[in-house]
Short mmCIF file of C-alpha atoms in Angstrom, two decimals:
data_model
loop_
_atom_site.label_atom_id
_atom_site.label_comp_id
_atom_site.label_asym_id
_atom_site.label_seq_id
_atom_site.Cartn_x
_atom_site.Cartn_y
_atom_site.Cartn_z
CA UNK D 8 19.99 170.45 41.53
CA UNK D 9 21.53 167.24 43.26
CA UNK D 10 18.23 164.93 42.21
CA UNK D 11 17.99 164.60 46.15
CA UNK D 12 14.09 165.61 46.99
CA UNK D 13 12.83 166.57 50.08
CA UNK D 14 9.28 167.33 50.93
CA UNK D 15 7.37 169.74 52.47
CA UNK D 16 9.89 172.66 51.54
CA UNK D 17 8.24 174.35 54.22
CA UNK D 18 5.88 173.22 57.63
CA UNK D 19 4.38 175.24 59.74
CA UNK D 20 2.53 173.67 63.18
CA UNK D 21 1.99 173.66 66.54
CA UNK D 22 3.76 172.24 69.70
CA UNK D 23 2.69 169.49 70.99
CA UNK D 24 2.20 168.08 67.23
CA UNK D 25 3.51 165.46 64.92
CA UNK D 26 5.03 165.77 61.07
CA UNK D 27 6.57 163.85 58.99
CA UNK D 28 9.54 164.92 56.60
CA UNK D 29 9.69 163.00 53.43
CA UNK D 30 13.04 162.67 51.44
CA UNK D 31 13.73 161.00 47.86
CA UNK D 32 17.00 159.65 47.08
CA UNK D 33 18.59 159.78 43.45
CA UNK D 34 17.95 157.09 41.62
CA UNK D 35 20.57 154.19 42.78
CA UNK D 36 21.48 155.82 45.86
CA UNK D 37 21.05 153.58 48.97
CA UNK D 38 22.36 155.62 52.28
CA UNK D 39 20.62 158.27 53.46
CA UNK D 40 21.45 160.94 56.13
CA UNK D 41 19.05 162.88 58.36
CA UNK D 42 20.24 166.72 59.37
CA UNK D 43 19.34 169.27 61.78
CA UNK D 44 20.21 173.05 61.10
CA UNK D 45 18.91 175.49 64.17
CA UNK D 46 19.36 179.25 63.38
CA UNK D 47 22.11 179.77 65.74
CA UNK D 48 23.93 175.98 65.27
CA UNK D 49 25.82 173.96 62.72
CA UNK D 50 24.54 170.78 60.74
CA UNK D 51 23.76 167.86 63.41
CA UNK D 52 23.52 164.71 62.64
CA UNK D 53 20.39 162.86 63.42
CA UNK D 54 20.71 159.63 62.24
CA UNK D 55 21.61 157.15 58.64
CA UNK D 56 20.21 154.51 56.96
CA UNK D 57 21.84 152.23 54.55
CA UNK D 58 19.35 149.56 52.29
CA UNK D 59 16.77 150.09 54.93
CA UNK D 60 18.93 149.33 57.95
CA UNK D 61 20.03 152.17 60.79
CA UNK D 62 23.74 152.91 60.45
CA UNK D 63 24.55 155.27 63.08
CA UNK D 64 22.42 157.26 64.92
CA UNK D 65 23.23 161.07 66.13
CA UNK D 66 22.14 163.82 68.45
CA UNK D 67 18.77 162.28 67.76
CA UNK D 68 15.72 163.14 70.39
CA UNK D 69 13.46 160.40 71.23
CA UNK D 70 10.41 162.58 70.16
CA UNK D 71 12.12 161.87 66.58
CA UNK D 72 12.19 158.69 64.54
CA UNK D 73 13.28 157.69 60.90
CA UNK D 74 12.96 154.76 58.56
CA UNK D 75 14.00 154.33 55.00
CA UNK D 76 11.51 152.05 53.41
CA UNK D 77 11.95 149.04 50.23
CA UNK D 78 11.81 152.05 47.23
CA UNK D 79 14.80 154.09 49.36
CA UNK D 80 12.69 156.68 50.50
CA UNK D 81 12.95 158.02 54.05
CA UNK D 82 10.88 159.51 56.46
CA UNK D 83 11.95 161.50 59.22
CA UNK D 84 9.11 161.80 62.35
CA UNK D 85 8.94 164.45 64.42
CA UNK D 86 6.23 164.22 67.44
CA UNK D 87 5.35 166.26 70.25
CA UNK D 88 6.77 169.34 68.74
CA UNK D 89 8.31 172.07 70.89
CA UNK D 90 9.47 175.95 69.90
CA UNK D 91 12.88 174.44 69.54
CA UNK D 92 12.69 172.13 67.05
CA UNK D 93 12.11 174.78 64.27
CA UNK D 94 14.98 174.43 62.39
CA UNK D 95 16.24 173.22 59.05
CA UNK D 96 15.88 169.52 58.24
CA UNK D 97 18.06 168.04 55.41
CA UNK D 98 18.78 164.57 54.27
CA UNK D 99 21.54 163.39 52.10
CA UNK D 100 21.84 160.58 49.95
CA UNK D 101 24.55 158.29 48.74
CA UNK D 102 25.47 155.29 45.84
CA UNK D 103 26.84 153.60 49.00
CA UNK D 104 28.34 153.60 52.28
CA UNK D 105 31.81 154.82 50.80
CA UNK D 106 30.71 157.72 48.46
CA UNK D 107 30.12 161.12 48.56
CA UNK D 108 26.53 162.23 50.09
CA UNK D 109 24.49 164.87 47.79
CA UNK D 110 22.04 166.81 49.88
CA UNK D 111 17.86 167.71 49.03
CA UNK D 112 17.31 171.66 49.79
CA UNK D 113 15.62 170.38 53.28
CA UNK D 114 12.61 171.77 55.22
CA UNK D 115 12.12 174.55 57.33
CA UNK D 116 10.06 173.58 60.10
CA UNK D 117 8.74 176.03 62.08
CA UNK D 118 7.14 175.54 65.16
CA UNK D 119 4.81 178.18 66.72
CA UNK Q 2 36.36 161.15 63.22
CA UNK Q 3 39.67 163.43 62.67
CA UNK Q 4 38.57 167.52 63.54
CA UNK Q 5 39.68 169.86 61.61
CA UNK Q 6 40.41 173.68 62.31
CA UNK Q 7 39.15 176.30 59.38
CA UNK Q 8 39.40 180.29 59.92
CA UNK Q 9 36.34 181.76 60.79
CA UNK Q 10 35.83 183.87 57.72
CA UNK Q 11 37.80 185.38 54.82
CA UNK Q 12 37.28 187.73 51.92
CA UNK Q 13 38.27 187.34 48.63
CA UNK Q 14 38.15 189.89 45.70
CA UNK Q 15 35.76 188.52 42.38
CA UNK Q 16 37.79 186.90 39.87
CA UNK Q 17 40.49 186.42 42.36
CA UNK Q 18 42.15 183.09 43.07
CA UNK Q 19 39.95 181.63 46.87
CA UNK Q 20 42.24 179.35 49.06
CA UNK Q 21 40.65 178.08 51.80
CA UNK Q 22 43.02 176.44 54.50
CA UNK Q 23 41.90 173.38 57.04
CA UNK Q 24 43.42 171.80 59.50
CA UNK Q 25 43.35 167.83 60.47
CA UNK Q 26 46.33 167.25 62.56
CA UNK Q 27 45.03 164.13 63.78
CA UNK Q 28 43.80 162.82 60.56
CA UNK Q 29 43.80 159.24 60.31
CA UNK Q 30 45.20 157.01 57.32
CA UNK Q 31 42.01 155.60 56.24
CA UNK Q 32 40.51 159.14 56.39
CA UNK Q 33 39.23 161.20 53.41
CA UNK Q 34 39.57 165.14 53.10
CA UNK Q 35 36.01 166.80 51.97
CA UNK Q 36 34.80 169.71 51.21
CA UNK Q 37 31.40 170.88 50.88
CA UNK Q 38 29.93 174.49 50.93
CA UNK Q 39 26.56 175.83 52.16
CA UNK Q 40 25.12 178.90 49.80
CA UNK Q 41 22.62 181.33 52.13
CA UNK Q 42 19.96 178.56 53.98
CA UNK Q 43 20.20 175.72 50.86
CA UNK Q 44 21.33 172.16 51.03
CA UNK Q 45 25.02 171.36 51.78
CA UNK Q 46 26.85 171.54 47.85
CA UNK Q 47 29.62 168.48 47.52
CA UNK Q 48 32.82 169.89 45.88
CA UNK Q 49 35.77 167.64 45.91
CA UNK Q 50 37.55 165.12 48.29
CA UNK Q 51 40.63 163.70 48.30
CA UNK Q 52 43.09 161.20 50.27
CA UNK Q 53 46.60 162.12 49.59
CA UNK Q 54 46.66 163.30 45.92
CA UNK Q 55 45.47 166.97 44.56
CA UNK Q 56 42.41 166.88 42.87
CA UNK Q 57 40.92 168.82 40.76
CA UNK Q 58 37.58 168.91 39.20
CA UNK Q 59 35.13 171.91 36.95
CA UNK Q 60 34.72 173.29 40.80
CA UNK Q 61 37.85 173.56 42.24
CA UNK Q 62 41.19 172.33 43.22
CA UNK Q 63 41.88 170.17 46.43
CA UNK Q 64 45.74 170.54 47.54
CA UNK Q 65 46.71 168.06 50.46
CA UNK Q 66 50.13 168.56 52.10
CA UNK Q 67 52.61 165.86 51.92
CA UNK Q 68 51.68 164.58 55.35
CA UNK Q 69 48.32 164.81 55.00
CA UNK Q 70 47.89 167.01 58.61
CA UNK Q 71 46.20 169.99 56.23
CA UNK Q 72 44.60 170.88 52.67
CA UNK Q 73 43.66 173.87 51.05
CA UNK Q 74 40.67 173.95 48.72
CA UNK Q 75 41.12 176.80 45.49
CA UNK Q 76 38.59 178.02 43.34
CA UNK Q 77 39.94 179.14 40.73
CA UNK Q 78 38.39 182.45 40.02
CA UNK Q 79 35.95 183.39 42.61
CA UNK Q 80 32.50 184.90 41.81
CA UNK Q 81 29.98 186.34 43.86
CA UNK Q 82 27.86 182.88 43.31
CA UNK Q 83 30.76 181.75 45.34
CA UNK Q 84 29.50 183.57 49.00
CA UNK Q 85 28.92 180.22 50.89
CA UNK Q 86 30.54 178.80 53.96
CA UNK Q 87 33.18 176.08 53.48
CA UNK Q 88 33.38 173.05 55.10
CA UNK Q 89 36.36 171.32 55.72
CA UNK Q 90 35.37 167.63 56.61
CA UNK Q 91 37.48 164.11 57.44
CA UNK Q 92 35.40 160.77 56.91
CA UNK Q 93 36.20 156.72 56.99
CA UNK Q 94 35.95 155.92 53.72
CA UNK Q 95 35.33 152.50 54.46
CA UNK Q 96 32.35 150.07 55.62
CA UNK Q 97 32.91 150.38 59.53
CA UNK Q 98 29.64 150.44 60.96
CA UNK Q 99 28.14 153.54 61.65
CA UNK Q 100 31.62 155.64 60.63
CA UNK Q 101 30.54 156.66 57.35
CA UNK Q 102 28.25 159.78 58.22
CA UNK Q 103 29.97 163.28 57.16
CA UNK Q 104 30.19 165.28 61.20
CA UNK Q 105 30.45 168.76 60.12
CA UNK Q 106 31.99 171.77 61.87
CA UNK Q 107 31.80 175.92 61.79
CA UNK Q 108 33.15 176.44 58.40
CA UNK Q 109 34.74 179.17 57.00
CA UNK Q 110 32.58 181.60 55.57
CA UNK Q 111 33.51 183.04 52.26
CA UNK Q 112 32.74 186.51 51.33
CA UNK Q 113 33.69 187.38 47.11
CA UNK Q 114 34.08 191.17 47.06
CA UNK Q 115 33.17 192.80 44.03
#
């Protein structure tokens, strides 16, 4: 168990809607990393936040957003679903900008 | 961030010594070596990292050749709970804006014969 959280484990919608991915960091961890794992692809970065500020942003869609609120917590949106964007979703989280990142056991979206 | 070059797959016999090889040719000085492995569909598993030193920790051993242009990660003595895919990954350690996040490629997936 890495003490990284991530909420739903599993989601199951429709296109055309909107979810929201919920991740909790380990306690004293401020970065956090956003993941996308498609069946037939690698890990893709989406997009980091450090102390509630973006960091670098990915292969992220515009359909997708993120924010990492004052407790550390991220979100990760996902609107206006389509068949492809069943996948894996991970975050990772981090002491800092420097350290290693442990990763949650992410969500499988699936979009039908 | 540096790329590095891992073998597509490998098999390794239970209780054997693993060594997985990666290249990073291009590997900058400021750059880490890490490796991480992905068991079945779960979350990315940190193992070790390392600049220019070996490491070692309770997982396994990271060796890093002289000029730092490859490593090779060893467990020990391999298991079946050991079936993953490897990742061989290069990252800034450093506060450069935006050049912290870990870009991960194929892997090298693992197979422990019994």
């Amino acid at each position: 168990d890495s003490g990284v959280t991530q909420t739903p484990k599993h989601l199951i919608t429709a296109t055309g809607q909107r979810v929201t991915l919920r991740c909790s960091p380990r306690s004293g961890d401020l970065s956090v990393y956003w993941y996308q794992q498609s069946l037939d692809q690698g890990l893709q970065f989406l997009i980091q936040y450090y102390n509630g500020e973006e960091r670098a942003k990915g292969n992220i869609l515009e359909r997708f957003s993120a924010q990492q609120f004052p407790d550390l917590h991220s979100e990760l949106n996902l609107s206006s679903l389509e068949l492809g964007d069943s996948a894996l979703y991970f975050c990772a989280t981090g002491q800092g900008l420097e350290t290693e990142a442990f990763f949650g056991q992410g969500t499988r979206l699936t979009v039908v | 961030d540096a790329k590095t070059t891992q073998p597509t797959s490998m098999d390794c016999a239970e209780g054997r010594a693993a060594n997985l090889p990666c290249n990073h040719s291009t590997i900058s000085g400021n750059e880490y070596v890490y490796w991480y492995r992905q068991i079945h569909s779960q979350g990315p598993q940190y193992i070790i990292h390392g600049l220019k030193n070996n490491e070692t920790n309770e997982m396994a051993s990271l060796i890093i050749t002289e000029d730092r242009k490859s490593s090779t990660l060893i467990l020990p003595h391999a298991t079946l709970r050991d079936t993953a895919v490897y990742y061989c990954i290069v990252r800034v350690r450093s506060s450069n804006f935006g050049n912290e996040k870990l870009t991960f490629g194929t892997g090298t997936r693992l197979t422990i014969i019994p």
